[in-house]
XYZ file of C-alpha atoms in Angstrom:
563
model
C 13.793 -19.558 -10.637
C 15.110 -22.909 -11.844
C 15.246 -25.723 -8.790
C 18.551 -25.871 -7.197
C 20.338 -28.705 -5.282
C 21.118 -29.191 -2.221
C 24.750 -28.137 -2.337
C 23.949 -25.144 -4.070
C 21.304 -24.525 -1.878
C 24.195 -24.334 1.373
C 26.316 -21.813 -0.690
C 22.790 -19.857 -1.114
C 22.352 -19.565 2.462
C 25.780 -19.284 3.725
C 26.104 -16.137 1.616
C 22.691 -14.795 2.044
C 23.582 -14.729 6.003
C 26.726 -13.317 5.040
C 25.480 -10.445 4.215
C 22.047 -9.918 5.801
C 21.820 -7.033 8.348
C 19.250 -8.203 10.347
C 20.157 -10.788 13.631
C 17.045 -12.259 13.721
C 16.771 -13.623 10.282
C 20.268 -14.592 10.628
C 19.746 -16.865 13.174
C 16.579 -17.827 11.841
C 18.762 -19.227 8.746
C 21.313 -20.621 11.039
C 19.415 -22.585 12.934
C 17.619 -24.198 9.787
C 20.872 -25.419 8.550
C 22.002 -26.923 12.605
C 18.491 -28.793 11.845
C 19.746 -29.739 8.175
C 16.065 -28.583 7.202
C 16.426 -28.613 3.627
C 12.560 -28.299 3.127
C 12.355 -25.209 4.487
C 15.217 -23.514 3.612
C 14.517 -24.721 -0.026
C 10.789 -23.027 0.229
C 13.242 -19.877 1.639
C 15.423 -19.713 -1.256
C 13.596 -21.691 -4.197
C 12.819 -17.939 -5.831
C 12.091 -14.673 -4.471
C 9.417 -12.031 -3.660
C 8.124 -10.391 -7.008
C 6.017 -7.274 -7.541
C 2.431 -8.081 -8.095
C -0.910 -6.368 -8.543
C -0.057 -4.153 -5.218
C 3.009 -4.019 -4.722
C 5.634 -6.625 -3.081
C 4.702 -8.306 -0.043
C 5.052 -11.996 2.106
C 5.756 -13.714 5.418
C 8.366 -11.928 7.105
C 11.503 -14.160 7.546
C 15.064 -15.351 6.341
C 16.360 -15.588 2.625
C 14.946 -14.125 -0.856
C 11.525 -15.538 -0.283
C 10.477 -13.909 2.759
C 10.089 -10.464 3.449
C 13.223 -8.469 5.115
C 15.818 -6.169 5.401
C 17.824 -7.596 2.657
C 15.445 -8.252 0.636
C 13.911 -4.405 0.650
C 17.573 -3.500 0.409
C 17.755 -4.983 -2.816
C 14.440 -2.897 -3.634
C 16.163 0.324 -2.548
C 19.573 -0.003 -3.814
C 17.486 -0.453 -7.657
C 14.911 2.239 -6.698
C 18.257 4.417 -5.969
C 19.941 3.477 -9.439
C 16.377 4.010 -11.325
C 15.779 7.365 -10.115
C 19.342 8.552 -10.212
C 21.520 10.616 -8.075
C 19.666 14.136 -6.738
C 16.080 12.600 -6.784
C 13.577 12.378 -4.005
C 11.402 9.676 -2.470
C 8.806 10.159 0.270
C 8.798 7.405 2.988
C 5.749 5.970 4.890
C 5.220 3.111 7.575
C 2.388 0.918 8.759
C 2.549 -0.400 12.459
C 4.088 -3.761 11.741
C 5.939 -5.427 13.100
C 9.457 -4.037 11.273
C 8.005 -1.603 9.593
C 9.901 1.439 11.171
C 13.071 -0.431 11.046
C 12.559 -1.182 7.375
C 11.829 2.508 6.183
C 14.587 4.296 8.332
C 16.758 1.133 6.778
C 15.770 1.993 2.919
C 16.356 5.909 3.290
C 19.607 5.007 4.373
C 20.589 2.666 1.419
C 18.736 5.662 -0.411
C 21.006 8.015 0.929
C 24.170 5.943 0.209
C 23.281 6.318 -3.714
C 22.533 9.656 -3.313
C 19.181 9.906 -3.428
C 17.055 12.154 -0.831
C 14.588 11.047 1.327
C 11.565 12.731 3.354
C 9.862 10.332 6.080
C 7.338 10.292 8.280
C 8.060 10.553 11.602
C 5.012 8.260 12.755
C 2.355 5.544 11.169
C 0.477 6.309 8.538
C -2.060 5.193 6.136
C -1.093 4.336 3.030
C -3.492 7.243 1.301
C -1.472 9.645 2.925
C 1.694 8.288 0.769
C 0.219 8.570 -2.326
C -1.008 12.417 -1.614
C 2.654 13.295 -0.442
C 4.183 12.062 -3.156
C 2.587 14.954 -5.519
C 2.020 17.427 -2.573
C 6.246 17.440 -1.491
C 7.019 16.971 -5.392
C 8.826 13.770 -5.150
C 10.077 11.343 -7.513
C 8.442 8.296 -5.945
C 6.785 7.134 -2.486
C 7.575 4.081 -0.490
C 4.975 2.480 1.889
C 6.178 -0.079 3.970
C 2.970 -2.438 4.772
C 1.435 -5.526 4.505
C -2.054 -4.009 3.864
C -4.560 -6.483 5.339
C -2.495 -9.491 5.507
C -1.857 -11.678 8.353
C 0.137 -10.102 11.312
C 3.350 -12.429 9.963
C 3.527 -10.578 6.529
C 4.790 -7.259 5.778
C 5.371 -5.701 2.206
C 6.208 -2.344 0.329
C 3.986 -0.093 -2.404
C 5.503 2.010 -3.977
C 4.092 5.019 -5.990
C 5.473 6.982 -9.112
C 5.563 10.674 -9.368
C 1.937 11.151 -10.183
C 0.846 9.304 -6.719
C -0.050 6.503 -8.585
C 1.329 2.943 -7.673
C 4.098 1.232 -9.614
C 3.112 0.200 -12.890
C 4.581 -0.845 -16.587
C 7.292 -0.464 -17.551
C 8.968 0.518 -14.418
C 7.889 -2.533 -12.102
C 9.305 -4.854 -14.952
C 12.641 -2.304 -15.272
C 13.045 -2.190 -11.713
C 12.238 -5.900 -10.791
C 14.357 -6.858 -13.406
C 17.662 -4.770 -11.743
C 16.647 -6.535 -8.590
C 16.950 -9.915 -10.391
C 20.391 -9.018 -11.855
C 21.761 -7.303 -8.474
C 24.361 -8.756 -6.026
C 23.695 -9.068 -2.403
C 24.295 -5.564 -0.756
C 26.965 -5.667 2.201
C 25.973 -5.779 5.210
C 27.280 -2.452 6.594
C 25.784 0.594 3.934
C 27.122 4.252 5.125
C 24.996 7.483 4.594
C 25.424 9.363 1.613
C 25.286 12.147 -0.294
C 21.289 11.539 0.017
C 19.679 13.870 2.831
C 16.965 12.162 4.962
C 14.354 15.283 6.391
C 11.291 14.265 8.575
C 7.947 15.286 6.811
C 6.363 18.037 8.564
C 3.586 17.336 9.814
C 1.509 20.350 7.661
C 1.499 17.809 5.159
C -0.724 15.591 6.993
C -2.323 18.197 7.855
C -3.132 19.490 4.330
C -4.162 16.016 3.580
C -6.841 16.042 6.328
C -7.867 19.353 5.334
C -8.119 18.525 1.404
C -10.152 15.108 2.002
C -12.526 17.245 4.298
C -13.379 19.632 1.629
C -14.278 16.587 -0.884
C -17.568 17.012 1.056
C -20.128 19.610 1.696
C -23.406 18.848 2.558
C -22.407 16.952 6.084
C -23.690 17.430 9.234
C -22.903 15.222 11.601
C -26.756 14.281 12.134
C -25.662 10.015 11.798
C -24.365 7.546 14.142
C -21.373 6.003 12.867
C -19.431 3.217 14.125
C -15.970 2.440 13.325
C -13.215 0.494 13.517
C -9.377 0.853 12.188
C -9.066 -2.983 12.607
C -5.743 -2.493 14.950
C -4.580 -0.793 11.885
C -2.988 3.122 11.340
C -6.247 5.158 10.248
C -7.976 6.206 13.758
C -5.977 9.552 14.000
C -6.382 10.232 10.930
C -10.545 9.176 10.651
C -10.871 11.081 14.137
C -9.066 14.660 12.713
C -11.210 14.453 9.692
C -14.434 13.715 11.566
C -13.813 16.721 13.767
C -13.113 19.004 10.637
C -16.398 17.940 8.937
C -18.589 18.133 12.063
C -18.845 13.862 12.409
C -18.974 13.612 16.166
C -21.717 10.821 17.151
C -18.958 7.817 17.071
C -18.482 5.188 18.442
C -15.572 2.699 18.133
C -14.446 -0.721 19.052
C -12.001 -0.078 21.833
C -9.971 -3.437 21.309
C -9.572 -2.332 17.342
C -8.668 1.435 17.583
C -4.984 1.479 18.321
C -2.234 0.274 16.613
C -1.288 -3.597 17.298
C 1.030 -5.345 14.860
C -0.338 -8.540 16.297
C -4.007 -7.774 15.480
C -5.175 -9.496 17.820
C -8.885 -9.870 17.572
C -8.836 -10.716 14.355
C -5.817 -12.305 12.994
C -7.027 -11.977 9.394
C -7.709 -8.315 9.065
C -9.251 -8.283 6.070
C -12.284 -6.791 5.905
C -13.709 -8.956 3.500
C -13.380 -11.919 5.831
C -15.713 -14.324 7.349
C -15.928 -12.948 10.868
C -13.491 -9.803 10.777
C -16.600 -7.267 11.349
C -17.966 -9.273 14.003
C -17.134 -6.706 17.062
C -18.204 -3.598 14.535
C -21.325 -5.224 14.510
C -21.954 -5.699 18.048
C -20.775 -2.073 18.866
C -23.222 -1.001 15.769
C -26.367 -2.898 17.656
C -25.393 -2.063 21.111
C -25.006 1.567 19.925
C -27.992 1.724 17.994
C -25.285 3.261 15.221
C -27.154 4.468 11.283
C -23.840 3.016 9.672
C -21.014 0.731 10.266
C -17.497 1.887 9.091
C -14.341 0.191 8.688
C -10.755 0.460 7.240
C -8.358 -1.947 6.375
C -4.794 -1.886 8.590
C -3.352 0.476 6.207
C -6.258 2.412 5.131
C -7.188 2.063 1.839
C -10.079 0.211 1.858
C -13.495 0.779 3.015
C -16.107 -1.660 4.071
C -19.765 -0.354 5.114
C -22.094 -2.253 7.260
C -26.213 -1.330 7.627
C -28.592 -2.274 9.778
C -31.775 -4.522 7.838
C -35.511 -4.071 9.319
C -34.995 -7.581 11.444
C -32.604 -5.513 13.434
C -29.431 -7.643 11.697
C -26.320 -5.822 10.110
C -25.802 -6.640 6.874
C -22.077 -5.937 5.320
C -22.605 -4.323 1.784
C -20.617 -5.639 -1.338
C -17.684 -3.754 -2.853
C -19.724 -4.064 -5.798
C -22.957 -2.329 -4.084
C -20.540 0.404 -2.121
C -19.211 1.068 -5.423
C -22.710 1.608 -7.370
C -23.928 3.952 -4.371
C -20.368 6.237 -4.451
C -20.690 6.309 -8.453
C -24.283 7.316 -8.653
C -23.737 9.868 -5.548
C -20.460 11.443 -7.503
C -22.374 11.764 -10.699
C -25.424 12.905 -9.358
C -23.016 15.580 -7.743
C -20.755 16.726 -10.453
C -21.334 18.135 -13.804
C -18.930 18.074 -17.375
C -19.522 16.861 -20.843
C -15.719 15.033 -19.897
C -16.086 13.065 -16.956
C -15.216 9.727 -17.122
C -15.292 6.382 -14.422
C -13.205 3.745 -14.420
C -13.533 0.239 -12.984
C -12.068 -3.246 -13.136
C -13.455 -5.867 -15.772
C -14.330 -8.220 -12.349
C -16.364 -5.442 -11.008
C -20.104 -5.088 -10.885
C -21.766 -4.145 -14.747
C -23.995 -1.803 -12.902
C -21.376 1.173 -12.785
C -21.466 0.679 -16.885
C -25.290 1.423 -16.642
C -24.989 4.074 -14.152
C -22.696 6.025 -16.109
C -24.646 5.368 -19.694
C -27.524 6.888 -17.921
C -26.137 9.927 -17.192
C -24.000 9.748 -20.378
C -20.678 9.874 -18.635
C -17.806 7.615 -20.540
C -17.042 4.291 -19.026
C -13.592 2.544 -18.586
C -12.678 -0.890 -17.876
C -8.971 -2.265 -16.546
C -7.654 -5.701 -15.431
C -7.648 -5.789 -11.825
C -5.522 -3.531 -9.458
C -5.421 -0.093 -9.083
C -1.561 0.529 -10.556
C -4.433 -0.721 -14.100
C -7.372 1.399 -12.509
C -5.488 4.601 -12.020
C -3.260 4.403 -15.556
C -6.517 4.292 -17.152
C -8.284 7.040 -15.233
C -5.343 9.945 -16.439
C -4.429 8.319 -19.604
C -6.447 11.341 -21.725
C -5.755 14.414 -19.856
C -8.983 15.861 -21.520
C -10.854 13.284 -19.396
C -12.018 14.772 -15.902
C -12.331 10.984 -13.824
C -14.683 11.397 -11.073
C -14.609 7.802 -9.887
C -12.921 4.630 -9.970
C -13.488 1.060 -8.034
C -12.540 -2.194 -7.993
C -14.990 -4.581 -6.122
C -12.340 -5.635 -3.348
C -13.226 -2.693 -1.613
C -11.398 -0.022 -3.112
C -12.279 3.779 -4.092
C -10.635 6.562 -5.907
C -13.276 9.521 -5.288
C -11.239 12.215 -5.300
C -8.165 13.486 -7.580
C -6.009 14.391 -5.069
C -5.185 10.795 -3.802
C -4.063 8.739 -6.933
C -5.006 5.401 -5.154
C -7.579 3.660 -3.512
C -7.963 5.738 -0.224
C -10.691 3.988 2.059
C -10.663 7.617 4.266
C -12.145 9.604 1.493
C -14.479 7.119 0.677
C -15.588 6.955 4.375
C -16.457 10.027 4.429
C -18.505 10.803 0.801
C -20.548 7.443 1.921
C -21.461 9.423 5.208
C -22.261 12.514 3.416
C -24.489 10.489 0.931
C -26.178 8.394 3.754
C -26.658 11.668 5.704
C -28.752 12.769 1.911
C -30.695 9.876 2.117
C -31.914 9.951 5.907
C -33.092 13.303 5.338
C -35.174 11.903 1.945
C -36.395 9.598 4.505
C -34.347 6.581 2.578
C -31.860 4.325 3.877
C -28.314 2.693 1.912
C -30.759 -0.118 1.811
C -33.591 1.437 -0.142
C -31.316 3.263 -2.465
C -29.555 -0.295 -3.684
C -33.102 -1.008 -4.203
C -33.778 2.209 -6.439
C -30.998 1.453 -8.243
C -31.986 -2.170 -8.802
C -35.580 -1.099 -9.908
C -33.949 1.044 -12.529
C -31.042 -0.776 -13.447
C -31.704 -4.154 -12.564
C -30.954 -6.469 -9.707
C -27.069 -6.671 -9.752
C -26.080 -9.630 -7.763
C -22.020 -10.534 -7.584
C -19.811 -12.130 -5.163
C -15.670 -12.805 -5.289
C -14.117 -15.623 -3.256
C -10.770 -17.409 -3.088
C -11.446 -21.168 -3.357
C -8.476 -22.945 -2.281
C -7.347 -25.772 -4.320
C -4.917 -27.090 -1.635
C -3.406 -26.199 1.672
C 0.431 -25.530 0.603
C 2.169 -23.904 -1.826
C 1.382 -21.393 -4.707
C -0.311 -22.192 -8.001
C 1.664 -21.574 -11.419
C -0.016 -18.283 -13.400
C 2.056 -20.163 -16.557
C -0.898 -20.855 -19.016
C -3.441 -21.141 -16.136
C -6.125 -19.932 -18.718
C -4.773 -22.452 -21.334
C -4.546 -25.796 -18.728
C -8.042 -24.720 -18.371
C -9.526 -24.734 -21.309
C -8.197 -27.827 -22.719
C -9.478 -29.655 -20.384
C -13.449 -29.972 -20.999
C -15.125 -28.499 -18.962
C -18.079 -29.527 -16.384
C -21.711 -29.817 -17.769
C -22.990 -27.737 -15.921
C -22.499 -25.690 -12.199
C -25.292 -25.485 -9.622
C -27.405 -27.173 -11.721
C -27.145 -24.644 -14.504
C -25.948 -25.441 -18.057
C -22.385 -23.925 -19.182
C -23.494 -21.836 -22.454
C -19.973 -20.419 -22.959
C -16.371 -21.782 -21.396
C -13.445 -19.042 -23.484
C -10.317 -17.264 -23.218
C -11.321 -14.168 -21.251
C -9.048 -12.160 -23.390
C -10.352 -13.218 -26.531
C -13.866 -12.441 -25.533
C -12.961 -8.626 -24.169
C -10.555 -8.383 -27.629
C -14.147 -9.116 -29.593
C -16.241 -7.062 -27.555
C -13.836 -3.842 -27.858
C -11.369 -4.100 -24.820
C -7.853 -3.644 -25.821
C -6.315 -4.904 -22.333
C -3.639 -6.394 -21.243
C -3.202 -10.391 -21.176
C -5.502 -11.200 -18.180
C -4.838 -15.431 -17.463
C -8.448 -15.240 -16.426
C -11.354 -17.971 -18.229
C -14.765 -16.819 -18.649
C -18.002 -18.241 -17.873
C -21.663 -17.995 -18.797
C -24.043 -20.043 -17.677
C -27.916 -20.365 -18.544
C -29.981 -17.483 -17.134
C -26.743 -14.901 -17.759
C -24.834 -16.198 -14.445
C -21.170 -14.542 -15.502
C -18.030 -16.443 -14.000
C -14.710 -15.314 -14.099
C -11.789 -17.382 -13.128
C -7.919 -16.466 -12.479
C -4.975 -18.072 -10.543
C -3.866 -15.869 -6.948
C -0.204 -16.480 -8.306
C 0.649 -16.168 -4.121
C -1.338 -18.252 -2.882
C -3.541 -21.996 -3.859
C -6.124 -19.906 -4.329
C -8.211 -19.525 -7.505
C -10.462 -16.007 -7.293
C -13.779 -16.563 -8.617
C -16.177 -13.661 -9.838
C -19.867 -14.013 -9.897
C -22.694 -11.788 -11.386
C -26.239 -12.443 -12.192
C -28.435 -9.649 -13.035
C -32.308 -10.030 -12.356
C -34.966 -7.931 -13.733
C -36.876 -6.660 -10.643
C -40.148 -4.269 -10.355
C -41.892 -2.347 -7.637
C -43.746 -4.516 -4.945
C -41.389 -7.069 -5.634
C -39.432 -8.765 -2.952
C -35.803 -7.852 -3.878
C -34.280 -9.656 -0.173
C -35.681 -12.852 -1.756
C -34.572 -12.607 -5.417
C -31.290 -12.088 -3.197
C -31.748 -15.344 -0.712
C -32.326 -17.275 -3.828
C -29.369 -16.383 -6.033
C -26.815 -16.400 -2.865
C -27.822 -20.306 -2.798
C -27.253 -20.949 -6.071
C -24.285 -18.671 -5.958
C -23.050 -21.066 -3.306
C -23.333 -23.950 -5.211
C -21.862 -22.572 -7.899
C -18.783 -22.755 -5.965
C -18.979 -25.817 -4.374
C -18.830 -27.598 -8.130
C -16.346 -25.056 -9.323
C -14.062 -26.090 -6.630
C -14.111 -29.642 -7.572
C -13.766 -28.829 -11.127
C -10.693 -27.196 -10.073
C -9.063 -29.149 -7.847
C -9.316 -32.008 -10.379
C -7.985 -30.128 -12.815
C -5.081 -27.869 -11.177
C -3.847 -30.748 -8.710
C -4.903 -34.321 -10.351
């Protein structure tokens, strides 16, 4: 969006108040102009929330840059004229703050444009969505959540016919109607469109179906768990009780609902900290495995216990390698297939070569991950990951769905402890055959405010030279990552990522947030390991240099990006 002036900026808001249905923001927007707060109505209105590699989400507030009524309005009322008049789209909610409000608000704006909607009458996790969507035979599914952002966000998915989330070309078609569309009014009628509540056999089907993914469990594990205030406990608990999983424990403070989250006010599971009372619950209760879900449920993250008595969170990467190996140890077919993201862990390439099952690579995001897995109907995908903690492991979610996942993981630990192994020892097996596979993402922030431009981010990059080396390792190769996939095979999609290799085989890649100043790094080193050796150290050793790695890749960029 091009910069605007201050005048125009007024008319901007005046009108955007004009017609926005909510009080709140309203006043939010009125009050900014009493204060003549150009700065922040500017940040408000300078351009407006896009959908990215998840669907559309952002701080909840006033004007086209926030997240609110008007704005999902805007969402519905092109949805509506997309779809066309007589179609159908299933309608789920997170506990957010809004997020009721927002749903019952879009099947109304639905309705007006005569399209049909079926909601559900309570919170659910997003997995449950994506399985409606093909199990009521709707056009498209709606998820109002933020996922595991920070208690002020709040956001909408939105899935396709086939469960899968919003992809190309219909993100760009639909975004681009949004773009060209006039601000609803403020007062939208029902229409032709019927609104039904879901029944709640369909929830039921879906805890029944994700149940019978598994066989061989018996309930003989401790688990620990935690929902992190999120929606997934009822769902967790029915499954656990169909399955025979009744030795858990949970943290009390996590397991309900809270829009607030207020024991951890970054519920991510990948952050610093966020596991910390999961942990202490898992010592104090003496618990085999550590569960959690993210606030909407599709994401897993698995903590173990070490031999010092410690819990150590596994990787997405090493939680991926021990779901692929169990499926296809599991499963049989001449056609099955696994599909990953080109950030992910090489060791799923490996795993699947060995037991000569085909291999698939997508840029990041499952609305990539999940095109790819049902692309060739004559492929049978078993699997698919993407290192920030999300798994596809069974066909009847089209999504990540951290529930499903939960559960395989027990069944396979459950395996193990009766092989007398632990999680631990098989990431170990699978080193000794595979090799050590040691990666690590993280968002290095390049300054406190603001957003940094995706425009060319590979290209800024590599015309600048680039450092002579990173944690005291030489830079053998600094390239386009597209060119580099285009010449080893991979016809994808332009990426905006740089890649990396430094001596000894460290593999970097690089790429902008786009929402954030953030740049996401992705590390790998693989190390050649043998019996009797000490794996924890080869570990210890390439953390530190992992870390700094980082530390000089941060300056690089910050010098770059920002000087």
């Amino acid at each position: 969006m091009e910069p605007i002036n201050a005048s125009e900026l007024l008319i901007q808001v005046q009108e955007w108040i004009e017609y926005d249905p909510d009080p709140e923001t309203r006043i939010e927007l009125q009050n900014l102009l009493e204060q003549n707060d150009l700065d922040a109505l500017h940040d408000r209105f300078s351009g407006r929330l896009t959908f990215g590699t998840a669907g559309i989400r952002g701080v909840q507030g006033g004007g086209p840059n926030r997240m609110n009524q008007l704005t999902l309005r805007r969402v519905a009322i092109c949805i509506a004229k997309y779809l066309g008049k007589d179609t159908s789209v299933v309608i789920g909610y997170d506990a957010r703050k809004n997020s009721q409000t927002y749903a019952a608000d879009m099947a109304n704006v639905l309705s007006h444009y005569g399209v049909h909607s079926q909601i559900f009458t309570e919170v659910v996790p997003t997995p449950l969505v994506s399985f409606a969507v093909r199990q009521q035979s709707a056009n498209l599914g709606i998820m109002i959540t933020a996922s595991h952002n920070p208690a002020t966000d709040n956001g909408c998915k939105v899935f396709l016919s086939d469960g899968a989330q919003l992809r190309s070309p219909v993100d760009t078609e639909i975004d681009e109607r949004i773009e060209m569309s006039q601000l609803p009014p403020r007062e939208i009628s029902t229409g032709a469109g019927k609104v039904q509540e879901i029944e709640t056999k369909v929830w039921d089907k879906y805890c029944s179906t994700i149940a019978n993914t598994v066989r061989g469990v018996s309930g003989s594990l401790t688990i620990a768990y935690t929902p992190l205030h999120g929606v997934s406990w009822k769902t967790v608990e029915r499954i656990f009780e169909l399955v025979g999983v009744t030795d858990v424990v949970t943290v009390q403070s996590q397991l309900h609902p809270d829009p607030d989250f207020p024991s951890t006010p970054f519920p991510n599971p990948e952050e610093t900290g966020s596991l910390d009372l999961l942990f202490e619950v898992a010592r104090n209760s003496k618990a085999d495995i550590a569960v959690a879900n993210d606030p909407d449920g599709d994401r897993l993250a698995i903590g173990v216990p070490t031999t010092n008595g410690e819990w150590r969170i596994l990787t997405g990467d090493e939680v991926g390698a021990l779901l692929c190996n169990r499926i296809l140890e599991s499963t049989t077919g001449q056609n099955r297939k696994v599909v990953s993201s080109v950030v992910s862990s090489s060791l799923i390439g490996k795993i699947a070569k060995e037991a000569e099952v085909e291999h698939s690579q997508t840029l990041t995001g499952f609305k990539w991950i999940i095109s790819e897995a049902y692309r060739d109907p004559t492929k049978k995908t078993v699997f698919s990951y993407e290192e920030a903690l999300g798994y596809a492991v069974c066909d009847s979610v089209r999504d990540k769905d951290g529930i499903s996942a939960a559960l395989l993981f027990i069944e396979m630990a459950e395996d193990l402890a009766r092989k007398n192994l632990t999680v631990l020892d098989q990431i170990n097996n699978l080193s000794l055959k595979h090799g050590l596979h040691l990666s690590r993402s993280q968002a290095l922030r390049i300054s406190e405010q603001g957003s940094l431009s995706q425009i060319d981010f590979a290209a800024r990059l590599l015309d600048r030279k680039p450092p002579e080396s990173l944690g005291g390792l030489h830079i053998l190769e600094f390239c386009d990552y597209d060119q580099a996939a285009s010449t080893a095979g991979l016809l994808l999609p332009q990426s905006n990522m740089v890649r990396l290799i430094l001596e000894t085989g460290i593999r970097i890649l690089i790429r902008p947030s786009g929402t954030e100043p953030v740049v996401k790094v992705y590390l790998e080193k693989i190390v050649k390991v043998e019996e009797g050796q000490d794996i924890d150290h080869e570990r210890s050793l390439t953390n530190f240099t992992f870390d700094s790695i980082e530390e000089g890749l941060q300056k690089y960029l910050k010098e770059i990006l920002t000087g």
